[in-house]
XYZ file of C-alpha atoms in Angstrom:
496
model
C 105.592 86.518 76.491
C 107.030 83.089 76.035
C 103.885 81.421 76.898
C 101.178 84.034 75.483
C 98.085 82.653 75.082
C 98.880 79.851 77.990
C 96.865 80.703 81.046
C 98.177 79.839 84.345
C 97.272 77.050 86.737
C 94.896 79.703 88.469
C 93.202 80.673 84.870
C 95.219 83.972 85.086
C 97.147 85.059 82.052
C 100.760 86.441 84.330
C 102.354 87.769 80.828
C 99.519 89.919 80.349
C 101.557 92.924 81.664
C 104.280 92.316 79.047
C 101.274 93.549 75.925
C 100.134 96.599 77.313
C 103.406 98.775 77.802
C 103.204 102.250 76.326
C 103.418 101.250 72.894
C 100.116 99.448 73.049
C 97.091 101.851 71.672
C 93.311 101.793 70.649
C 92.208 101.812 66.702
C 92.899 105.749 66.862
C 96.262 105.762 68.290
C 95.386 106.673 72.054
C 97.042 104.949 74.775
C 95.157 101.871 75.741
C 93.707 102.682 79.490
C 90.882 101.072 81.068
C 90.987 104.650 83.017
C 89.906 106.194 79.428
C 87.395 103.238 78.460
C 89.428 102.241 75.611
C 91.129 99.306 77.052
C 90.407 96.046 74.934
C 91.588 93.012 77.762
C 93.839 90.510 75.895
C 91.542 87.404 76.742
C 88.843 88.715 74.434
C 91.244 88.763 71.323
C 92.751 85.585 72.127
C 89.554 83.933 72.518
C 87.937 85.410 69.082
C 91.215 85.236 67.166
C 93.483 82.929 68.756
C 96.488 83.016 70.541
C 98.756 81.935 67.174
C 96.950 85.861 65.682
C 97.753 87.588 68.725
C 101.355 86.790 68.987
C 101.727 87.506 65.473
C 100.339 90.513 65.318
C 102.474 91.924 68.534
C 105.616 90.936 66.329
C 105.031 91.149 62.980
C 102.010 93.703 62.420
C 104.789 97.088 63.395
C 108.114 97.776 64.179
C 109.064 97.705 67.633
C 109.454 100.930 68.243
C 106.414 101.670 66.347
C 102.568 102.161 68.491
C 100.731 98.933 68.252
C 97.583 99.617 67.405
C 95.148 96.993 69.088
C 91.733 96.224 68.287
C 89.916 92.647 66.969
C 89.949 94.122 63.494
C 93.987 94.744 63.372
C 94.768 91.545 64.993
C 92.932 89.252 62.287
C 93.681 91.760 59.603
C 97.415 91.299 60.427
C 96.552 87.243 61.108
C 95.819 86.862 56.981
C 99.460 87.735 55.542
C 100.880 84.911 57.439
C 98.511 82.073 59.756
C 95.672 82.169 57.861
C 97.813 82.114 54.806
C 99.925 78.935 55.929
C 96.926 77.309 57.020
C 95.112 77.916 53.871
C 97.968 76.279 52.136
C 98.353 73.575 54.747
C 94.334 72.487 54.365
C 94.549 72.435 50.735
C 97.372 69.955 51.151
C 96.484 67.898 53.341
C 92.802 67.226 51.252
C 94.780 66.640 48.252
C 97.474 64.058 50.155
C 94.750 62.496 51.156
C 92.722 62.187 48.385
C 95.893 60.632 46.588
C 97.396 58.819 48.926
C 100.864 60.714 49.502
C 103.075 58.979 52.554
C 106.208 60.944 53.226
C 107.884 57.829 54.659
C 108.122 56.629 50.110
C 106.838 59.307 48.210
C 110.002 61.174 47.874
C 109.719 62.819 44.303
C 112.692 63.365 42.153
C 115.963 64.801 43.088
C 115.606 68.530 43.855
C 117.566 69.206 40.862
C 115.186 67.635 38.617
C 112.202 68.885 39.120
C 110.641 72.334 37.584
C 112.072 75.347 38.134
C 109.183 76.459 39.972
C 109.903 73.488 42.731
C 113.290 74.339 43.093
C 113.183 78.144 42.887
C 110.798 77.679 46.050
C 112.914 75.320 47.731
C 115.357 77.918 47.006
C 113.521 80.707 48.532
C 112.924 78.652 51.383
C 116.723 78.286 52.259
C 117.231 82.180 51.981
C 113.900 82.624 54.340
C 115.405 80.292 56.756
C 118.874 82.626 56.784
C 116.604 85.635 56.898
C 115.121 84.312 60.215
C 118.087 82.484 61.965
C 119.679 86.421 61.398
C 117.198 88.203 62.411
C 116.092 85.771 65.563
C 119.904 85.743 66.632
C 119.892 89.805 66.473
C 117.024 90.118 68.570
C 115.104 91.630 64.823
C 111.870 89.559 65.764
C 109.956 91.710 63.349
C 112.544 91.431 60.231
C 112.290 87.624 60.905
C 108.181 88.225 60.494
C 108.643 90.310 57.498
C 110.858 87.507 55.467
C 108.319 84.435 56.968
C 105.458 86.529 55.406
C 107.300 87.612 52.285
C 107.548 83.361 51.983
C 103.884 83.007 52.133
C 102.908 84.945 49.839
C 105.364 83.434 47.687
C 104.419 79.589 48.557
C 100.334 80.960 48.203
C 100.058 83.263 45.538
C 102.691 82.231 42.802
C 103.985 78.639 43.705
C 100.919 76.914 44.737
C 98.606 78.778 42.392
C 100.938 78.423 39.534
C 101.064 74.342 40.482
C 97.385 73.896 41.260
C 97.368 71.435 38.033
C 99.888 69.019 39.137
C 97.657 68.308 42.084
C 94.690 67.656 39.638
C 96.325 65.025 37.450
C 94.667 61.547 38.008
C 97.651 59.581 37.233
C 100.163 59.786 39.695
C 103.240 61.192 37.373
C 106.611 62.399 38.804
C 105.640 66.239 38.450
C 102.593 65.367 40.689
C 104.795 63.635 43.339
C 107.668 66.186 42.788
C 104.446 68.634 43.623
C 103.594 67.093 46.917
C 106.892 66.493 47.967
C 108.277 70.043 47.513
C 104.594 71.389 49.334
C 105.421 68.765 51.968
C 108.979 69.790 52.186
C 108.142 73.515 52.840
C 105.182 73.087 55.415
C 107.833 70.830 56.902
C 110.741 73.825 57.110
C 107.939 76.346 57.645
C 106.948 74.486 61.140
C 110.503 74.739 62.263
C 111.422 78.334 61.900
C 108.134 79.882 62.202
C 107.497 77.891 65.585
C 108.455 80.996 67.429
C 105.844 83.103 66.175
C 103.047 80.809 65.687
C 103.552 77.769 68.122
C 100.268 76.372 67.640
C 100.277 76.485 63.976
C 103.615 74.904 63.825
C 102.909 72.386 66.246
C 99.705 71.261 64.703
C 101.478 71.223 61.159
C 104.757 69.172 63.058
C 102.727 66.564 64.278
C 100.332 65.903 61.909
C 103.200 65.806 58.573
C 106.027 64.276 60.693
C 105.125 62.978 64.223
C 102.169 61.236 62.756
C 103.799 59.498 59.888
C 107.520 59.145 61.217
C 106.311 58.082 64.922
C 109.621 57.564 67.651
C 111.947 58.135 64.459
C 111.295 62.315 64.954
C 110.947 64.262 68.504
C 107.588 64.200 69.344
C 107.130 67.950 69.524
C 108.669 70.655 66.330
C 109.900 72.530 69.540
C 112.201 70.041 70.494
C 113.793 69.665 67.042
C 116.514 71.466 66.257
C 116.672 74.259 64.363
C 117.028 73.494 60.391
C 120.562 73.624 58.671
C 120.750 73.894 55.056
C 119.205 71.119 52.933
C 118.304 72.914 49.635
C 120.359 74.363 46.839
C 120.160 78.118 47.389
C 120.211 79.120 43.806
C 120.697 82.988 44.006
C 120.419 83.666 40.047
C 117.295 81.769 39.824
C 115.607 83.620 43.084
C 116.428 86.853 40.925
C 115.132 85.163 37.492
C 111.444 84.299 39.282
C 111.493 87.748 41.233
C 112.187 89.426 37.441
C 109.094 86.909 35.893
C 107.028 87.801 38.955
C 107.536 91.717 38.465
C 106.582 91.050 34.288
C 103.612 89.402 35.350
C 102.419 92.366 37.642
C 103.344 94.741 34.766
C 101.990 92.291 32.254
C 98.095 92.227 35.216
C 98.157 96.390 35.774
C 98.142 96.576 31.387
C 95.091 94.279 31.503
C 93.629 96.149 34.026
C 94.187 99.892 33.156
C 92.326 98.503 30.065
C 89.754 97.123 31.521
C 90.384 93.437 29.658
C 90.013 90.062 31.882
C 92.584 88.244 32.866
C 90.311 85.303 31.548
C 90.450 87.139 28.217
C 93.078 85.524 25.927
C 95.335 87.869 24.232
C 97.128 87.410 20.816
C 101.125 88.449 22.537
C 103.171 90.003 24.760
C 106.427 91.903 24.365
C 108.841 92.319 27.194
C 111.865 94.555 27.440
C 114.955 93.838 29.594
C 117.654 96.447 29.182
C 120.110 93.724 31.556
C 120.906 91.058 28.697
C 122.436 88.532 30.852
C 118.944 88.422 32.912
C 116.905 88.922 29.505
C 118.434 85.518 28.218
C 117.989 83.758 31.173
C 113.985 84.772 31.361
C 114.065 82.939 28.061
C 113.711 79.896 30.066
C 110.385 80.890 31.539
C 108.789 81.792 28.720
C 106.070 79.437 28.935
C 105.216 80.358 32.751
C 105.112 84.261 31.191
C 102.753 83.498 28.844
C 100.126 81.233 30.682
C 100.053 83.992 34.136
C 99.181 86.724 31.605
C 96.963 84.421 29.511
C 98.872 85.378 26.105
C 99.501 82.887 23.152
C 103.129 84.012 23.004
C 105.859 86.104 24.517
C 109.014 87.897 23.194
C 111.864 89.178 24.194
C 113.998 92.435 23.089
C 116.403 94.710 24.322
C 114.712 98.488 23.400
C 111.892 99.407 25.862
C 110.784 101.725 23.083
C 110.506 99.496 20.284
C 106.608 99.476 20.940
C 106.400 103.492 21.151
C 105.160 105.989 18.496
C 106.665 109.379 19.162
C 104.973 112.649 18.040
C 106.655 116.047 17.652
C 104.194 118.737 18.528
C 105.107 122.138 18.061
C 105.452 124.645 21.089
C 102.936 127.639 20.601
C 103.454 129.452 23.149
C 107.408 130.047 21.690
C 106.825 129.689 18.128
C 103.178 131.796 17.946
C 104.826 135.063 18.210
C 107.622 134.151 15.978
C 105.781 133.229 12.983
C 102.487 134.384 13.500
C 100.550 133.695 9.925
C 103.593 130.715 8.928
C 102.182 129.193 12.313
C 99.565 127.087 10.945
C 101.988 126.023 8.181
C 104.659 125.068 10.388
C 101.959 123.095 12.476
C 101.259 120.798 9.772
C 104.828 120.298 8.846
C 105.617 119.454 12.227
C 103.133 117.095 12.628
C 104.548 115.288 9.726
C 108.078 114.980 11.447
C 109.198 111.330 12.243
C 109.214 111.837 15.860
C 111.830 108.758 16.134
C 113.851 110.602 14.126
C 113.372 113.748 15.907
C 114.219 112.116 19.200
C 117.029 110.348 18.459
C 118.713 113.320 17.095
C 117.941 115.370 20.156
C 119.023 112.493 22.673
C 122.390 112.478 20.479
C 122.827 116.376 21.238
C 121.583 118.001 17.858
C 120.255 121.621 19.485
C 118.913 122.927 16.548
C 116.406 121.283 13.758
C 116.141 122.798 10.083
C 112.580 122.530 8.608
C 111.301 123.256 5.378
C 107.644 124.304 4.755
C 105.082 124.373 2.333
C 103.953 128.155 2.557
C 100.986 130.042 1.439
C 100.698 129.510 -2.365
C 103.272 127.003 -2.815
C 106.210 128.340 -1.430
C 108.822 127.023 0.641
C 110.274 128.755 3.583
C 112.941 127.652 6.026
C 112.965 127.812 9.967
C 115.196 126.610 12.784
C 113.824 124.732 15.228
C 115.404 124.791 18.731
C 115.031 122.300 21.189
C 112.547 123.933 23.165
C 110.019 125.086 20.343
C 108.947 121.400 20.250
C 107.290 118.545 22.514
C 108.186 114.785 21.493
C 105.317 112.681 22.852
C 105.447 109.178 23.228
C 102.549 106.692 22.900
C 101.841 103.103 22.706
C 101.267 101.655 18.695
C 97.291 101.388 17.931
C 96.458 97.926 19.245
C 98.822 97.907 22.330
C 99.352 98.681 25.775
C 102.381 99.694 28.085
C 103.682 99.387 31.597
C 107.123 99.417 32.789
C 109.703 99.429 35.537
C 113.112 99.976 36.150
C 113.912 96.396 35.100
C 111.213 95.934 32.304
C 108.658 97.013 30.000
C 105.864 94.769 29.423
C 103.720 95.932 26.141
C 100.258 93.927 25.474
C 98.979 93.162 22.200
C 95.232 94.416 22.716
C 93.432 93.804 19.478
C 90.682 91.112 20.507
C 89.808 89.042 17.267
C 87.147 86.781 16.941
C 88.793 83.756 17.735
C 90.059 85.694 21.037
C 86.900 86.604 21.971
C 85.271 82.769 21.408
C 88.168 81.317 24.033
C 87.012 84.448 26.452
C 84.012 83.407 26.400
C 84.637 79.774 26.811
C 86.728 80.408 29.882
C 84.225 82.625 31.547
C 82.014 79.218 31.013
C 84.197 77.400 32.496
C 84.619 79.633 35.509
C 81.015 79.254 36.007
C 80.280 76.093 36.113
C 83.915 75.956 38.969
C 82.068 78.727 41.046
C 78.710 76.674 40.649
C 80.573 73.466 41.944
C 82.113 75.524 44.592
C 78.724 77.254 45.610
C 77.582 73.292 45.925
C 80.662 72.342 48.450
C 81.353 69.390 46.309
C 84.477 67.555 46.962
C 87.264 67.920 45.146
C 87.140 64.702 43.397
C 83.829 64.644 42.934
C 82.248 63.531 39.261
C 79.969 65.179 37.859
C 77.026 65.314 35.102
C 76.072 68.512 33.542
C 73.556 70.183 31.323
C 73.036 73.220 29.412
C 69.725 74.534 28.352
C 67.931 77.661 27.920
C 66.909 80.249 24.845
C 70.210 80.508 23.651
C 71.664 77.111 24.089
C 71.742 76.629 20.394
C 73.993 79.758 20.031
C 77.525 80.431 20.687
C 77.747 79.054 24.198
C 76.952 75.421 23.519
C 79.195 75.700 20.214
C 81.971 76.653 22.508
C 82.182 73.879 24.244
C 81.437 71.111 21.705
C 84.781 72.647 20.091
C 86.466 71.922 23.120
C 84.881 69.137 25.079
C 86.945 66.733 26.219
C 89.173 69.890 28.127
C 85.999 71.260 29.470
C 84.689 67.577 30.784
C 88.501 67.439 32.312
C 88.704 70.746 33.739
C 85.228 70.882 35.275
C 85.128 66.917 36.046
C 82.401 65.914 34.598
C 81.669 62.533 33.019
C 79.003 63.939 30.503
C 77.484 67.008 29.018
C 73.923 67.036 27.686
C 71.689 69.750 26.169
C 68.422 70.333 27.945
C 67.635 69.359 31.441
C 68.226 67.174 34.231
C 65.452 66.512 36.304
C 66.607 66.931 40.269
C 69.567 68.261 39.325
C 70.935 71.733 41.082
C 70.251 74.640 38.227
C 72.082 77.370 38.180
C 71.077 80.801 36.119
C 74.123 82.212 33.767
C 74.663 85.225 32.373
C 77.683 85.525 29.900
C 78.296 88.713 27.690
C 74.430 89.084 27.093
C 74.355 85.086 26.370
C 71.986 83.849 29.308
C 71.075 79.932 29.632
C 71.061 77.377 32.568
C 73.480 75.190 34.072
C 72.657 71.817 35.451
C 74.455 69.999 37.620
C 74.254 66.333 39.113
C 77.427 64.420 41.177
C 77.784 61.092 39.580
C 77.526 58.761 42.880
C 78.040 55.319 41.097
């Protein structure tokens, strides 16, 4: 299957055979069989998904011993964790490097060393993907090589390049912007190289265009006649395991928000994170900032006792104590629920089997009972005004209370992400100026106030070289609805 995808000099495809052992099987896990009807021939997939999706999905998409089940869907389904991934992240450099001018050949950033932690942690990650794939290549694991290569993209996608997207906006073109490109450049470089044998028509388009097309005669004309990559980045183990740790807060920090039903464009007041491992919970200091800005909170703390943001509550066991007490019940219930349930806890996590109580009995008299462990229930729950979700390695804890102020920059982001989505809607460029207007019944109200407060970052974030009130004749308009607010958005591209 060297060649898949390669016809022969006849038009025939001769490693055909090799895809449709008795592994291969329809949507519904039958044995493919033109015999049966449910044979899907290779040249239709190749020719709707291409040959780069079909060879990944044979490798990647199950282990080998595992039924391969073939259809369109599966093929192009399997295609989006890794191709379409790296070529989403390969188009949106090379419109940027364009747009700024970045040459390889003397743009060469900073030392590694230097840059952000989120370059080098990436760089980083790269060097332990590349081990990952030399191993599993020279054991004959084709599909644990797939697995790290598309544990990498997602990386490089979702948290590197979405958590950098900024640097590439900056007009001025300032060492973290350069340090940006390079390190992007630098890992679609690497990426060409040891993904080549599973996507040899990605890679080679990626090779050529980034090296053989700058670099000329100085580089082998093809990335599969290089040779295969030896180490070039530090591979910084502790701060792969500090960005996995910030990574897994983050998701904690995104399932609060959305068990609550709050946006992730809704600003919250704080967040408190627990680390039991204090070594790792100093280190995380350092990322603080990047903490803070992925779960869109004003400020982030660190402490050692996952509990610190519980209320516990000592409910009493009726089933055991009902018969015991019978009429005292209802006075032992209220005493009970006047416990400190911290205090009730602790003393049973330290051992203490048995609890004395006094109550306030009918008619003003005190009784005594003995509580045993089991004749109670210690619940715990989150303070008023927060929310909790943890792991083994943290506990993230959300500050929910939305005040006023909160709820204005909510608003104003939701604006923003309008007019974005407008601009996208448009297919503007990604440079291109613009000239907007707001108008509409409520234009006077809240909307317009929000971004007079804060115009000169909305004219920056949405590019736009003015913002008027009212109309602007030819324009594009654009109907917007925003927490009951409703106005509408005009929008011109500046061509002078």
């Amino acid at each position: 299957c060297g060649r898949l995808g390669v016809p022969a000099p006849d038009g025939s495809h001769p490693y055909r055979s090799c895809l449709v052992l008795g592994h291969v099987t329809d949507p519904k896990g039958r044995k493919e069989s033109k015999s049966r009807g449910n044979y899907t021939p290779p040249e239709e997939t190749l020719a709707e998904a291409g040959a780069d999706a079909f060879r990944w999905f044979f490798l990647a998409a199950a282990a080998p011993w595992a039924n391969k089940r073939h259809s369109l869907a599966n093929v192009r389904e399997a295609a989006r964790e890794f191709p379409l991934e790296i070529r989403n992240v390969y188009s949106f450099f090379t419109i940027y490097a364009q747009i700024d001018g970045f040459d390889p050949r003397t743009d060469r950033g900073r030392p590694v060393g230097e840059r952000p932690a989120l370059d080098r942690w990436i760089l980083s990650h790269l060097e332990e993907t590349t081990q990952q794939v030399t191993k599993g290549l020279e054991g004959l694991q084709a599909y644990d090589a797939a697995r790290a290569l598309a544990a990498f993209a997602e990386s490089l996608s979702n948290w590197w390049l979405r958590r950098s997207r900024r640097r590439f906006w900056e007009a001025e073109r300032a060492p973290e912007k350069i340090d940006a490109y390079r390190t992007l450049y630098d890992a679609l470089v690497r990426l060409s190289q040891i993904a080549a044998p599973f996507v040899p028509f990605l890679a080679e388009e990626i090779y050529r265009n980034l090296v053989a097309g700058p670099f000329g005669d100085e580089v082998p004309e093809s990335v599969h006649l290089t040779d295969w990559p030896e180490q070039e980045f530090l591979l910084d183990e502790g701060l792969n395991e500090e960005m996995a740790a910030v990574r897994e807060i983050a998701s904690l920090g995104l399932r609060v928000r959305n068990e609550q039903k709050i946006r992730i464009r809704q600003p919250l007041a704080s967040a408190s994170v627990a680390v039991a491992d204090e070594g790792l919970r100093l280190r995380l200091d350092r990322h603080r900032d990047l903490i803070a800005d992925e779960l869109n909170v004003r400020e982030v703390g660190f402490r050692e006792d996952p509990e610190a943001d519980l209320e516990f509550v000592v409910k009493p066991n009726f089933r055991r104590l009902g018969p015991q007490l019978g009429r005292q019940m209802q006075a032992v219930r209220i005493a009970i629920a006047e416990l400190d349930g911290r205090e009730v806890k602790d003393a049973v996590a330290g051992g203490l089997a048995r609890y004395d109580l006094v109550v306030d009995g009918p008619g003003g008299k005190k009784f005594a009972i003995e509580l045993k462990v089991g004749d109670v229930a210690i619940e715990s729950r989150p303070r008023k005004g927060h929310a909790i979700a943890g792991s083994s390695l943290a506990t993230v804890t959300l500050d929910t209370v939305l005040t006023e102020e909160l709820l204005a920059e909510g608003l104003y982001r939701q604006l923003l992400n309008r007019v974005q989505t407008f601009r996208k809607a448009l297919d503007l460029p990604y440079a291109a100026r613009i000239r907007l207007a707001l108008s509409g019944a409520d234009i006077g109200g809240s909307l317009l106030a929000l971004v007079r407060e804060r115009e000169p970052h909305f004219l920056k974030e949405t590019l736009a070289v003015e913002l008027r009130v009212g109309e602007i004749p030819g324009a594009e308009r654009k109907e917007i609805e925003i927490e009951g607010e409703t106005a509408t958005l005009w929008l011109e591209v500046v061509t002078e």
